[in-house]
Coordinates of C-alpha atoms in Angstrom, one line a residue:
X348 CA 55.5 26.0 -24.3
X349 CA 53.1 28.7 -25.8
X350 CA 50.7 29.5 -23.2
X351 CA 46.8 29.5 -24.2
X352 CA 43.9 31.4 -22.6
X353 CA 40.5 30.0 -21.7
X354 CA 37.2 31.5 -20.2
X355 CA 36.3 29.2 -17.3
X356 CA 33.5 29.1 -15.4
X357 CA 34.2 28.7 -11.7
X358 CA 31.9 26.8 -9.2
X359 CA 32.5 28.5 -5.8
X360 CA 29.7 30.4 -3.5
X361 CA 32.9 32.7 -2.8
X362 CA 32.7 33.9 -6.7
X363 CA 30.1 36.8 -7.1
X364 CA 31.1 37.8 -10.9
X365 CA 28.8 37.7 -13.4
X366 CA 31.2 36.4 -16.4
X367 CA 33.6 33.7 -16.5
X368 CA 37.2 34.0 -15.4
X369 CA 40.4 34.1 -17.7
X370 CA 43.0 31.7 -17.1
X371 CA 46.1 30.5 -18.6
X372 CA 47.7 26.8 -19.5
X373 CA 50.0 25.2 -21.7
X374 CA 47.8 22.6 -22.8
X375 CA 45.1 22.4 -25.3
X376 CA 41.6 22.0 -23.6
X377 CA 38.4 20.9 -25.2
X378 CA 35.7 23.0 -24.5
X379 CA 33.4 21.9 -21.4
X380 CA 36.4 20.2 -19.9
X381 CA 36.7 19.8 -16.0
X382 CA 39.9 21.6 -14.4
X383 CA 41.1 22.9 -11.1
X384 CA 41.9 26.8 -10.8
X385 CA 43.1 29.1 -8.3
X386 CA 40.4 31.6 -6.8
X387 CA 41.5 34.1 -4.1
X388 CA 42.9 31.3 -1.5
X389 CA 41.3 28.5 -2.5
X390 CA 41.3 26.0 -5.0
X391 CA 37.8 24.8 -6.9
X392 CA 36.6 23.4 -9.6
X393 CA 35.7 24.5 -13.0
X394 CA 34.6 24.1 -16.5
X395 CA 36.7 25.6 -19.6
X396 CA 34.0 27.6 -21.8
X397 CA 36.1 28.6 -24.4
X398 CA 39.7 29.4 -25.7
X399 CA 40.3 33.2 -26.3
X400 CA 43.1 35.5 -27.5
X401 CA 45.6 37.0 -25.1
X402 CA 44.3 39.1 -22.5
X403 CA 45.7 42.6 -21.8
X404 CA 46.0 41.5 -18.1
X405 CA 48.2 39.5 -16.3
X406 CA 46.5 35.7 -15.4
X407 CA 47.0 33.0 -13.2
X408 CA 47.4 29.5 -14.7
X409 CA 44.8 26.4 -14.3
X410 CA 46.3 24.3 -11.6
X411 CA 45.1 20.6 -13.1
X412 CA 43.4 19.5 -15.8
X413 CA 41.4 15.9 -15.3
X414 CA 41.7 13.4 -17.5
X415 CA 37.6 13.1 -18.2
X416 CA 35.5 13.3 -21.2
X417 CA 34.0 17.0 -21.6
X418 CA 30.8 17.7 -20.1
X419 CA 27.5 17.5 -22.3
X420 CA 27.2 20.8 -24.2
X421 CA 23.7 21.1 -22.7
X422 CA 24.9 21.6 -19.3
X423 CA 27.1 25.1 -19.9
X424 CA 24.0 26.0 -21.9
X425 CA 21.5 25.0 -18.9
X426 CA 23.7 27.4 -16.6
X427 CA 23.1 30.3 -19.0
X428 CA 19.3 29.8 -19.2
X429 CA 19.3 29.1 -15.4
X430 CA 21.1 32.5 -14.4
X431 CA 18.5 34.3 -16.7
X432 CA 15.5 32.8 -15.3
X433 CA 16.4 32.1 -11.5
X434 CA 19.2 34.9 -11.1
X435 CA 21.6 34.1 -8.8
X436 CA 25.5 34.4 -8.1
X437 CA 27.3 32.7 -11.1
X438 CA 29.7 30.6 -8.9
X439 CA 26.8 29.4 -6.9
X440 CA 24.8 28.6 -10.3
X441 CA 27.9 26.7 -11.8
X442 CA 28.2 24.3 -8.5
X443 CA 24.4 22.7 -9.7
X444 CA 26.9 21.2 -12.4
X445 CA 30.0 20.6 -10.5
X446 CA 30.9 17.6 -7.8
X447 CA 32.1 19.4 -5.1
X448 CA 36.1 18.2 -5.0
X449 CA 37.6 15.5 -7.1
X450 CA 41.1 14.1 -6.8
X451 CA 43.2 13.0 -9.1
X452 CA 43.8 9.6 -7.5
X453 CA 39.4 9.3 -7.6
X454 CA 39.1 10.4 -11.2
X455 CA 41.5 7.1 -11.8
X456 CA 40.1 4.4 -10.1
X457 CA 36.5 5.1 -11.1
X458 CA 35.4 3.6 -14.7
X459 CA 32.1 4.5 -16.4
X460 CA 29.4 2.1 -17.4
X461 CA 30.8 0.0 -20.4
X462 CA 29.2 -2.9 -22.6
X463 CA 26.0 -3.6 -20.6
X464 CA 23.1 -5.6 -22.3
X465 CA 20.7 -3.9 -24.5
X466 CA 18.2 -6.2 -23.7
X467 CA 16.1 -5.9 -20.7
X468 CA 14.0 -8.3 -18.7
X469 CA 10.1 -8.8 -19.6
X470 CA 9.1 -10.0 -16.1
X471 CA 7.1 -6.4 -15.3
X472 CA 3.4 -7.1 -15.0
X473 CA 1.4 -6.7 -17.9
X474 CA -0.1 -3.3 -19.2
X475 CA -3.8 -2.3 -18.7
X476 CA -5.8 -1.4 -21.3
X477 CA -5.7 2.3 -20.2
X478 CA -2.1 2.2 -19.7
X479 CA -1.8 0.6 -23.5
X480 CA -3.8 3.4 -24.6
X481 CA -1.4 6.1 -22.6
X482 CA 1.6 4.7 -24.0
X483 CA 0.3 4.7 -28.1
X484 CA -0.4 8.3 -27.4
X485 CA 2.9 9.2 -26.2
X486 CA 4.3 9.0 -29.7
X487 CA 6.6 12.1 -30.2
X488 CA 9.1 14.6 -28.6
X489 CA 6.7 17.1 -26.5
X490 CA 5.7 17.7 -23.0
X491 CA 2.9 15.2 -21.3
X492 CA 0.7 15.9 -18.3
X493 CA 0.1 12.5 -16.9
X494 CA -2.6 12.9 -14.8
X495 CA -3.3 9.5 -13.0
X496 CA -4.7 8.8 -9.9
X497 CA -3.2 6.8 -7.4
X498 CA -2.9 2.9 -8.0
X499 CA -3.2 3.5 -11.9
X500 CA 0.0 2.2 -12.4
X501 CA 2.0 5.8 -13.7
X502 CA 5.8 3.8 -12.6
X503 CA 4.4 0.9 -15.0
X504 CA 4.3 4.0 -17.6
X505 CA 7.4 5.2 -16.8
X506 CA 9.5 1.8 -17.3
X507 CA 8.0 1.2 -20.3
X508 CA 9.1 4.8 -21.4
X509 CA 12.2 4.4 -20.4
X510 CA 12.5 0.4 -21.9
X511 CA 11.9 2.8 -24.9
X512 CA 14.5 5.4 -24.6
X513 CA 17.4 3.0 -23.7
X514 CA 16.4 0.5 -26.9
X515 CA 17.0 3.8 -28.9
X516 CA 20.5 4.3 -27.3
X517 CA 19.8 7.5 -25.3
X518 CA 19.6 7.9 -21.5
X519 CA 16.7 9.0 -18.9
X520 CA 16.3 11.1 -16.1
X521 CA 13.9 10.2 -13.4
X522 CA 12.9 12.7 -10.8
X523 CA 11.4 11.9 -7.3
X524 CA 10.5 14.8 -4.7
X525 CA 12.2 13.0 -1.9
X526 CA 14.8 11.2 -1.0
X527 CA 12.9 9.0 1.1
X528 CA 10.8 7.9 -2.1
X529 CA 14.1 7.0 -3.9
X530 CA 14.8 3.5 -2.9
X531 CA 11.0 2.2 -3.5
X532 CA 11.4 3.8 -7.3
X533 CA 14.9 2.7 -7.3
X534 CA 14.0 -0.7 -6.9
X535 CA 11.4 -0.7 -9.3
X536 CA 13.6 0.4 -12.1
X537 CA 16.9 -1.8 -11.1
X538 CA 14.6 -5.0 -11.4
X539 CA 14.1 -4.4 -15.0
X540 CA 17.2 -2.3 -15.6
X541 CA 20.3 -3.7 -13.3
X542 CA 23.1 -1.7 -13.7
X543 CA 21.8 1.1 -15.8
X544 CA 20.1 2.6 -13.1
X545 CA 22.4 5.1 -11.1
X546 CA 21.2 6.5 -8.1
X547 CA 21.7 10.5 -7.3
X548 CA 21.0 12.7 -4.1
X549 CA 22.3 14.7 -1.8
X550 CA 21.9 12.2 1.3
X551 CA 25.3 10.1 0.0
X552 CA 28.7 11.1 1.8
X553 CA 31.0 13.3 -0.2
X554 CA 32.9 10.8 -1.8
X555 CA 29.9 8.4 -2.7
X556 CA 28.6 11.4 -4.5
X557 CA 31.6 12.3 -6.5
X558 CA 32.3 8.7 -7.6
X559 CA 28.4 8.5 -8.8
X560 CA 29.2 11.6 -10.9
X561 CA 32.4 10.3 -12.4
X562 CA 30.7 7.2 -13.0
X563 CA 28.1 9.0 -15.4
X564 CA 30.4 11.2 -17.1
X565 CA 32.5 8.4 -18.2
X566 CA 29.6 5.7 -19.2
X567 CA 29.4 5.0 -22.9
X568 CA 26.2 3.6 -22.5
X569 CA 23.0 5.0 -21.8
X570 CA 22.0 5.1 -18.0
X571 CA 19.0 5.7 -16.3
X572 CA 19.6 8.7 -13.5
X573 CA 17.1 8.7 -10.9
X574 CA 17.2 10.6 -7.8
X575 CA 15.3 14.1 -6.3
X576 CA 16.1 17.7 -8.4
X577 CA 19.6 17.9 -8.5
X578 CA 19.7 14.8 -10.5
X579 CA 18.6 16.9 -13.5
X580 CA 22.4 18.4 -13.4
X581 CA 23.9 15.2 -13.5
X582 CA 26.7 15.1 -16.2
X583 CA 24.6 12.4 -18.4
X584 CA 24.7 13.0 -22.2
X585 CA 21.9 12.3 -24.8
X586 CA 19.4 12.4 -23.1
X587 CA 15.7 11.2 -24.4
X588 CA 13.8 10.8 -21.4
X589 CA 12.8 12.9 -18.5
X590 CA 10.2 11.9 -15.8
X591 CA 9.5 14.5 -13.0
X592 CA 7.0 11.8 -10.8
X593 CA 4.7 13.7 -8.1
X594 CA 5.2 16.8 -10.0
X595 CA 3.1 18.8 -8.0
X596 CA 5.4 18.4 -4.9
X597 CA 6.8 21.6 -3.2
X598 CA 10.3 19.7 -2.8
X599 CA 10.9 20.3 -6.3
X600 CA 11.2 24.0 -5.5
X601 CA 15.0 24.8 -4.1
X602 CA 15.0 27.1 -1.5
X603 CA 18.4 28.1 -1.5
X604 CA 20.0 30.2 -4.8
X605 CA 19.6 29.5 -7.2
X606 CA 16.1 29.4 -6.4
X607 CA 14.9 27.1 -9.2
X608 CA 11.5 25.3 -9.7
X609 CA 12.9 21.8 -10.9
X610 CA 9.6 21.3 -13.2
X611 CA 10.7 24.4 -15.0
X612 CA 13.9 23.4 -15.3
X613 CA 13.2 19.9 -16.4
X614 CA 11.4 21.5 -19.3
X615 CA 14.3 23.4 -20.5
X616 CA 16.7 20.5 -20.1
X617 CA 14.3 18.8 -22.7
X618 CA 14.2 21.4 -25.2
X619 CA 18.1 21.3 -25.3
X620 CA 18.4 18.0 -25.7
X621 CA 15.1 17.6 -27.5
X622 CA 13.8 14.8 -25.1
X623 CA 10.4 13.9 -24.0
X624 CA 9.1 15.3 -20.8
X625 CA 6.5 13.7 -18.2
X626 CA 5.1 15.6 -15.6
X627 CA 3.3 12.5 -13.8
X628 CA 1.1 13.2 -10.7
X629 CA -2.6 12.4 -9.1
X630 CA -3.1 16.0 -8.0
X631 CA -1.3 17.8 -10.8
X632 CA -0.1 21.8 -9.8
X633 CA -2.8 24.0 -10.9
X634 CA -0.2 26.2 -12.6
X635 CA 1.3 23.3 -14.6
X636 CA -2.4 22.0 -15.5
X637 CA -3.3 25.5 -16.7
X638 CA 0.1 25.7 -18.6
X639 CA -0.7 22.6 -20.7
X640 CA -4.0 23.9 -21.4
X641 CA -2.8 27.0 -22.6
X642 CA 0.0 25.5 -24.8
X643 CA -2.3 22.5 -26.0
X644 CA -0.1 20.1 -24.2
X645 CA -1.4 16.5 -24.1
X646 CA -3.0 15.8 -20.4
X647 CA -3.4 11.7 -20.3
X648 CA -5.9 10.8 -17.9
X649 CA -5.9 7.5 -15.9
X650 CA -8.3 6.3 -13.6
X651 CA -8.4 2.9 -13.4
X652 CA -6.6 0.7 -10.9
X653 CA -3.6 -1.0 -12.1
X654 CA -4.0 -4.3 -9.9
X655 CA -6.0 -6.6 -11.6
X656 CA -7.8 -7.6 -8.3
X657 CA -8.1 -3.8 -7.1
X658 CA -11.4 -4.7 -5.8
X659 CA -11.2 -3.9 -2.0
X660 CA -14.1 -2.2 -0.3
X661 CA -13.1 1.0 1.2
X662 CA -15.4 3.0 3.3
X663 CA -15.0 6.5 4.4
X664 CA -16.5 8.3 7.2
X665 CA -15.8 11.8 8.1
X666 CA -15.9 12.9 11.7
X667 CA -17.1 16.2 13.0
X668 CA -13.9 17.3 15.4
X669 CA -16.6 19.7 17.1
X670 CA -18.7 17.2 18.2
X671 CA -17.0 16.3 21.4
X672 CA -19.3 13.3 21.8
X673 CA -17.5 11.4 19.6
X674 CA -14.0 12.1 21.5
X675 CA -14.4 10.2 24.8
X676 CA -11.4 8.5 25.2
X677 CA -8.7 10.7 23.5
X678 CA -9.2 14.8 22.6
X679 CA -7.4 14.0 19.2
X680 CA -8.4 10.4 18.0
X681 CA -12.3 9.7 17.4
X682 CA -13.8 6.7 19.3
X683 CA -14.3 5.2 15.5
X684 CA -11.1 5.8 14.6
X685 CA -9.7 4.1 17.7
X686 CA -12.4 1.1 17.1
X687 CA -10.8 0.7 13.8
X688 CA -6.9 0.7 14.9
X689 CA -7.9 -2.0 17.4
X690 CA -9.5 -3.8 14.9
X691 CA -6.5 -3.7 12.4
X692 CA -4.2 -4.8 15.2
X693 CA -6.4 -7.8 16.0
X694 CA -5.9 -8.8 12.4
X695 CA -2.0 -8.3 12.2
X696 CA -2.9 -5.4 9.5
X697 CA -1.4 -2.0 9.5
X698 CA -3.2 1.9 10.6
X699 CA -1.7 5.2 9.7
X700 CA -2.4 8.8 11.2
X701 CA -1.6 11.6 9.1
X702 CA -1.1 14.9 10.4
X703 CA 0.2 17.7 8.3
X704 CA 1.9 20.0 11.3
X705 CA 4.3 22.4 9.0
X706 CA 5.1 25.3 11.0
X707 CA 4.0 26.6 14.5
X708 CA 1.5 29.4 13.8
X709 CA -1.6 29.4 16.0
X710 CA -5.0 29.8 14.2
X711 CA -8.1 31.2 15.6
X712 CA -11.1 29.1 15.2
X713 CA -14.8 29.0 17.0
X714 CA -15.1 25.6 18.2
X715 CA -19.1 25.6 17.6
X716 CA -19.4 26.8 14.2
X717 CA -15.8 25.9 12.9
X718 CA -15.7 29.6 11.7
X719 CA -12.3 31.0 10.9
X720 CA -10.8 34.6 10.8
X721 CA -9.7 35.5 7.1
X722 CA -8.8 38.6 5.2
X723 CA -11.1 40.1 3.4
X724 CA -8.5 41.2 0.8
X725 CA -6.9 38.1 0.0
X726 CA -9.4 35.4 1.2
X727 CA -6.3 33.6 3.4
X728 CA -6.6 32.6 7.1
X729 CA -5.4 35.5 9.0
X730 CA -2.5 34.6 11.7
X731 CA -2.6 35.4 15.5
X732 CA 0.1 37.1 17.0
X733 CA 0.1 37.0 20.9
X734 CA 2.3 39.6 21.5
X735 CA 0.4 42.2 20.3
X736 CA -2.8 40.3 20.4
X737 CA -3.9 41.2 16.5
X738 CA -4.9 39.1 13.7
X739 CA -2.6 39.8 10.5
X740 CA -2.6 38.7 7.0
X741 CA 0.8 38.2 6.1
X742 CA 0.4 38.6 2.2
X743 CA -1.1 42.0 2.1
X744 CA -0.6 43.7 5.7
X745 CA -4.3 43.7 6.4
X746 CA -4.9 43.2 10.5
X747 CA -7.6 43.3 12.9
X748 CA -8.2 42.8 16.6
X749 CA -8.5 39.5 18.2
X750 CA -12.4 38.7 18.2
X751 CA -13.6 38.0 22.0
X752 CA -16.6 35.9 20.2
X753 CA -17.5 34.6 16.7
X754 CA -19.1 36.9 14.3
X755 CA -20.8 34.1 12.4
X756 CA -22.6 32.3 15.5
X757 CA -22.0 34.6 18.6
X758 CA -20.6 31.6 20.5
X759 CA -17.5 32.7 22.8
X760 CA -16.0 29.3 22.6
X761 CA -13.0 30.8 20.3
X762 CA -9.9 28.3 20.4
X763 CA -6.3 28.4 19.6
X764 CA -5.4 24.7 18.0
X765 CA -2.1 23.8 17.8
X766 CA -1.1 20.0 17.4
X767 CA 1.6 18.1 16.4
X768 CA 2.9 14.3 15.3
X769 CA 4.7 13.9 18.6
X770 CA 1.6 14.5 20.5
X771 CA -0.4 12.1 18.2
X772 CA 2.4 9.4 18.8
X773 CA 2.0 9.8 22.7
X774 CA -1.8 9.4 22.6
X775 CA -1.6 6.4 20.6
X776 CA 1.1 4.9 23.0
X777 CA -1.5 5.7 25.7
X778 CA -4.1 3.6 24.0
X779 CA -2.5 0.9 22.4
X780 CA 0.5 0.3 24.8
X781 CA 0.8 -3.0 23.1
X782 CA 1.3 -1.6 19.7
X783 CA 4.4 -1.4 17.6
X784 CA 4.7 2.5 16.4
X785 CA 6.9 4.6 14.7
X786 CA 6.7 8.3 13.8
X787 CA 8.2 9.5 10.6
X788 CA 8.5 13.4 9.9
X789 CA 11.1 16.1 9.7
X790 CA 12.4 15.9 13.2
X791 CA 13.6 12.0 12.4
X792 CA 17.2 11.3 13.2
X793 CA 18.8 10.0 9.9
X794 CA 18.3 6.1 11.5
X795 CA 14.6 6.8 12.3
X796 CA 13.9 8.0 8.7
X797 CA 11.3 6.0 6.8
X798 CA 13.9 4.9 3.9
X799 CA 16.0 3.3 6.6
X800 CA 12.6 1.1 8.0
X801 CA 11.0 0.8 4.6
X802 CA 11.4 -3.0 4.2
X803 CA 10.1 -3.8 7.6
X804 CA 7.2 -1.7 7.4
X805 CA 6.0 -3.7 4.4
X806 CA 6.3 -6.7 6.2
X807 CA 3.9 -5.7 8.5
X808 CA 6.4 -5.5 11.4
X809 CA 5.0 -1.9 12.7
X810 CA 1.2 -1.8 13.7
X811 CA 0.6 2.0 13.7
X812 CA 2.5 4.8 11.4
X813 CA 2.2 8.2 12.6
X814 CA 3.5 10.8 10.0
X815 CA 3.4 14.1 8.2
X816 CA 3.1 14.2 4.3
X817 CA 6.3 12.2 4.2
X818 CA 3.7 9.2 4.5
X819 CA 0.9 10.4 2.1
X820 CA 3.1 9.9 -1.5
X821 CA 4.1 7.4 -3.3
X822 CA 4.1 4.7 -1.0
X823 CA 2.3 1.1 -1.6
X824 CA 2.1 -0.7 1.9
X825 CA 0.1 -3.9 1.6
X826 CA -0.7 -4.3 5.3
X827 CA -2.5 -0.8 5.6
X828 CA -6.2 -1.2 6.2
X829 CA -7.0 1.8 8.3
X830 CA -6.2 5.5 7.5
X831 CA -6.9 8.1 9.9
X832 CA -6.5 11.6 9.2
X833 CA -6.4 13.6 12.3
X834 CA -7.2 17.0 11.3
X835 CA -8.0 17.6 7.5
X836 CA -8.0 21.2 8.2
X837 CA -4.2 21.8 9.3
X838 CA -3.3 23.0 6.0
X839 CA -6.2 25.7 5.2
X840 CA -4.9 27.3 8.4
X841 CA -1.7 28.4 6.5
X842 CA -2.0 32.1 5.4
X843 CA -1.2 31.6 2.0
X844 CA -3.2 31.4 -1.6
X845 CA -1.8 27.9 -2.1
X846 CA -3.3 26.6 0.9
X847 CA -6.4 25.0 -0.7
X848 CA -4.5 23.4 -3.0
X849 CA -2.2 21.8 -1.1
X850 CA -4.9 20.8 1.3
X851 CA -6.6 19.1 -1.7
X852 CA -3.1 17.5 -3.0
X853 CA -2.3 15.9 0.6
X854 CA -6.0 14.4 1.5
X855 CA -5.9 13.2 -1.9
X856 CA -2.5 11.4 -1.9
X857 CA -3.0 10.1 1.6
X858 CA -6.3 8.6 0.9
X859 CA -4.6 7.1 -2.1
X860 CA -2.6 4.8 0.5
X861 CA -5.3 2.3 0.8
X862 CA -8.0 0.8 -1.8
X863 CA -5.1 -0.8 -3.8
X864 CA -6.6 -4.4 -3.6
X865 CA -4.4 -5.8 -0.7
X866 CA -7.0 -6.1 1.4
X867 CA -10.9 -6.8 1.0
X868 CA -12.1 -4.4 3.5
X869 CA -10.0 -1.2 4.4
X870 CA -11.5 2.2 6.0
X871 CA -10.6 6.0 5.6
X872 CA -11.9 7.9 8.8
X873 CA -11.3 11.6 8.1
X874 CA -11.3 13.9 11.2
X875 CA -12.4 17.8 10.4
X876 CA -13.5 20.9 11.8
X877 CA -15.4 21.7 8.9
X878 CA -16.4 18.2 7.0
X879 CA -18.6 20.2 4.4
X880 CA -15.7 22.2 3.1
X881 CA -15.7 22.0 -0.5
X882 CA -12.0 21.5 -1.0
X883 CA -12.5 18.6 1.7
X884 CA -15.4 17.0 -0.2
X885 CA -13.8 17.2 -3.6
X886 CA -10.2 15.4 -2.4
X887 CA -12.1 12.8 -0.9
X888 CA -14.2 12.1 -3.9
X889 CA -11.4 12.3 -6.2
X890 CA -13.1 15.3 -7.7
X891 CA -10.4 17.1 -9.6
X892 CA -12.3 18.8 -12.2
X893 CA -14.9 20.7 -9.8
X894 CA -11.8 21.7 -7.5
X895 CA -9.5 22.8 -10.4
X896 CA -12.2 25.0 -12.3
X897 CA -12.9 26.5 -8.3
X898 CA -9.5 27.3 -7.4
X899 CA -8.8 28.9 -10.4
X900 CA -11.4 31.2 -10.6
X901 CA -10.4 32.2 -7.2
X902 CA -6.9 32.7 -7.9
X903 CA -7.7 34.7 -11.1
X904 CA -10.1 36.9 -8.4
X905 CA -7.5 37.6 -6.4
X906 CA -4.7 37.8 -9.1
X907 CA -2.5 34.9 -7.9
X908 CA -0.4 32.6 -10.2
X909 CA -1.0 31.1 -12.9
X910 CA -2.3 34.7 -13.7
X911 CA 0.8 36.3 -12.5
X912 CA 4.4 35.7 -11.7
X913 CA 5.4 36.7 -8.2
X914 CA 8.6 37.8 -6.1
X915 CA 8.9 37.5 -2.7
X916 CA 11.4 39.8 -1.1
X917 CA 12.6 39.9 2.6
X918 CA 14.5 42.6 4.2
X919 CA 16.4 41.5 7.9
X920 CA 17.3 44.2 10.5
X921 CA 18.3 44.2 13.9
X922 CA 15.2 46.1 14.9
X923 CA 11.8 45.6 13.4
X924 CA 11.3 49.2 13.3
X925 CA 14.5 49.3 11.2
X926 CA 13.3 46.7 8.6
X927 CA 10.0 48.2 8.2
X928 CA 11.7 51.6 7.3
X929 CA 14.1 50.0 4.9
X930 CA 11.2 47.7 3.3
X931 CA 9.2 51.0 2.9
X932 CA 12.0 52.8 1.3
X933 CA 12.9 50.2 -1.3
X934 CA 9.0 50.1 -2.1
X935 CA 9.1 53.6 -2.9
X936 CA 11.9 53.2 -5.2
X937 CA 11.0 50.5 -7.4
X938 CA 7.7 52.2 -7.6
X939 CA 9.4 54.9 -9.2
X940 CA 10.9 52.3 -11.9
X941 CA 7.5 52.8 -13.9
X942 CA 7.3 49.1 -14.0
X943 CA 3.9 47.1 -14.6
X944 CA 4.1 45.6 -11.1
X945 CA 1.6 45.5 -8.1
X946 CA 3.4 46.0 -4.7
X947 CA 1.9 44.2 -1.6
X948 CA 3.3 45.2 1.6
X949 CA 5.7 46.1 3.4
X950 CA 4.3 43.6 6.3
X951 CA 5.6 41.6 8.9
X952 CA 7.1 38.2 7.3
X953 CA 5.3 34.8 8.5
X954 CA 8.4 34.1 11.1
X955 CA 8.7 37.6 12.4
X956 CA 12.3 37.2 13.7
X957 CA 15.2 35.1 12.7
X958 CA 18.4 34.1 13.8
X959 CA 17.6 37.6 16.1
X960 CA 16.9 39.7 13.4
X961 CA 13.5 41.1 12.6
X962 CA 12.2 39.9 8.8
X963 CA 9.6 41.9 6.6
X964 CA 8.7 41.4 3.1
X965 CA 7.3 42.7 0.3
X966 CA 5.1 40.6 -2.3
X967 CA 5.7 42.0 -5.6
X968 CA 3.1 40.4 -9.0
X969 CA 4.0 41.1 -12.3
X970 CA 2.6 39.7 -15.7
X971 CA 5.8 40.0 -17.2
X972 CA 8.5 38.1 -15.9
X973 CA 11.3 40.3 -17.0
X974 CA 9.7 43.2 -14.5
X975 CA 10.5 41.4 -11.5
X976 CA 14.0 40.6 -12.8
X977 CA 14.5 44.2 -13.0
X978 CA 13.7 44.2 -9.3
X979 CA 16.2 42.1 -8.5
X980 CA 18.7 43.8 -10.2
X981 CA 18.0 47.1 -7.8
X982 CA 17.6 45.1 -4.7
X983 CA 20.5 46.4 -2.6
X984 CA 23.2 43.7 -2.0
X985 CA 22.9 43.5 1.7
X986 CA 20.4 42.5 4.3
X987 CA 17.8 41.2 1.3
X988 CA 17.1 38.0 0.3
X989 CA 14.5 37.1 -2.9
X990 CA 12.7 34.0 -4.0
X991 CA 11.3 34.5 -7.6
X992 CA 8.2 32.3 -8.1
X993 CA 8.1 30.7 -4.4
X994 CA 5.9 27.9 -3.3
X995 CA 4.2 30.0 -0.8
X996 CA 4.0 33.5 0.3
X997 CA 4.9 32.9 3.9

């Protein structure tokens, strides 16, 4: 039989080329078909891109052609865009849309959704006037920023838009930032759409992920794909709606290559499918909000509680952590918070103690007035390095000696603060030995994770929840009546331009766990070293407008996103001196390129030693994204990593 020749996009981290490879086959294979091909000593999956003429070199044969429908044309187009916007090896980028492995037996066994009922149940709660008004404004294919306070019913909007989309014969993709939030959102959609809902996430076993992938590809019915950022690359056809719930969350940024931001990818995917895009959040990303304003995209505001009887009396009290007279029973938990927890336990209700403990860096504070050492150039917290006894800015490289007294009040009570959720869990156990306590953070083993215990927590079978930001977002806990923020300033201590924004988001999100109309009396107790700090006040009062304007002006003054693009480069070497020298050499080489760049550093990375090697970093800013892409092209292949559009500069 006559051989045909095809360009095949191979999905393998071992392939570092920049173009699709050429293979031969005696079959006629349609574009975007899934095949298996040999690659060095491996057998990997690939996507047939196009048929070509006979090349001038010998080719290997396609090993297997799977009897599957071709991928939607939008997915290969997305790969091309992704490589240009978030540079990465072609094989790694192609892996985003392939299932890892497939067997012929599994391909034959799995069938897609067919002949599902086109009607959907009408048992959702009635729309509020505000929800109805918002839905009337979402009336054309566009990008909408849905700025809805916690408890205003954004999920109800998503369900109604999905209903419209399914009725028109098109599919919907709904993203959630964390796997732990998938179960709750999936249940809401499954109650309405049943088998049309397909959940996709990395927590599934390999065979289960492959089965789900095949089910989506083979389906002839419109579906609702639900999951974290990877759900964007599910092989679904004819997408009419993409929802990014909690769109501000850092989890939407992929930390491995390709370093994509899911909101940007969702925007491109919506463009390719001519689909509607909804970015939903109670605390929108400053960058997303600014872009929406600049591009005149609709910003839809929701402030009214969705629950008809949501008239809980919520009292908020702020406790100054410097006032030690209010901490007679515990160093970490104030007497007021202890009393409130005790009352909740007595009434058979729940308490939640929140502490955001990302990272392990020590910070330097004045225990008398709350002063904290910040960089005069970046206005960011300085990090204390105990080995050299200096304070350093990990963005611009500024350093200073560690003060022996407070420059603000002259007090010598300078302290280093580090406290984590495990310490709080132990303290709660000491204070309330009879209570049922559970801690939820990234240290949890699989069986301990929140999603494994969600049902029992909703029923009130846990008295006190202790956790990090995993508990701060998207959860509706009917038994919760006491919310305690152990240290409101924790994320402010991180030496990064995003610290104020993250603090506002996390505080505002966590206080949204109460005041949902489940109980008549609820309490919020916030402990802080600087109770009068504007960002804390704004978060507690849900004063988005003031916070946004203040933070935007600060970023413009110090040239941070959204007023520039950012590229973070990291160099690892066996010694700190070698990493510094290599970084300096590359800094000089990129300055010679004559590009419109602002180069900051080199400086030691926030984590100065990783896997036995020392790391130094360069921060590069530019108003022209193409200039940063040219820097990436010039980056040495060995010993360097890069992240474009990083969530933070740590």
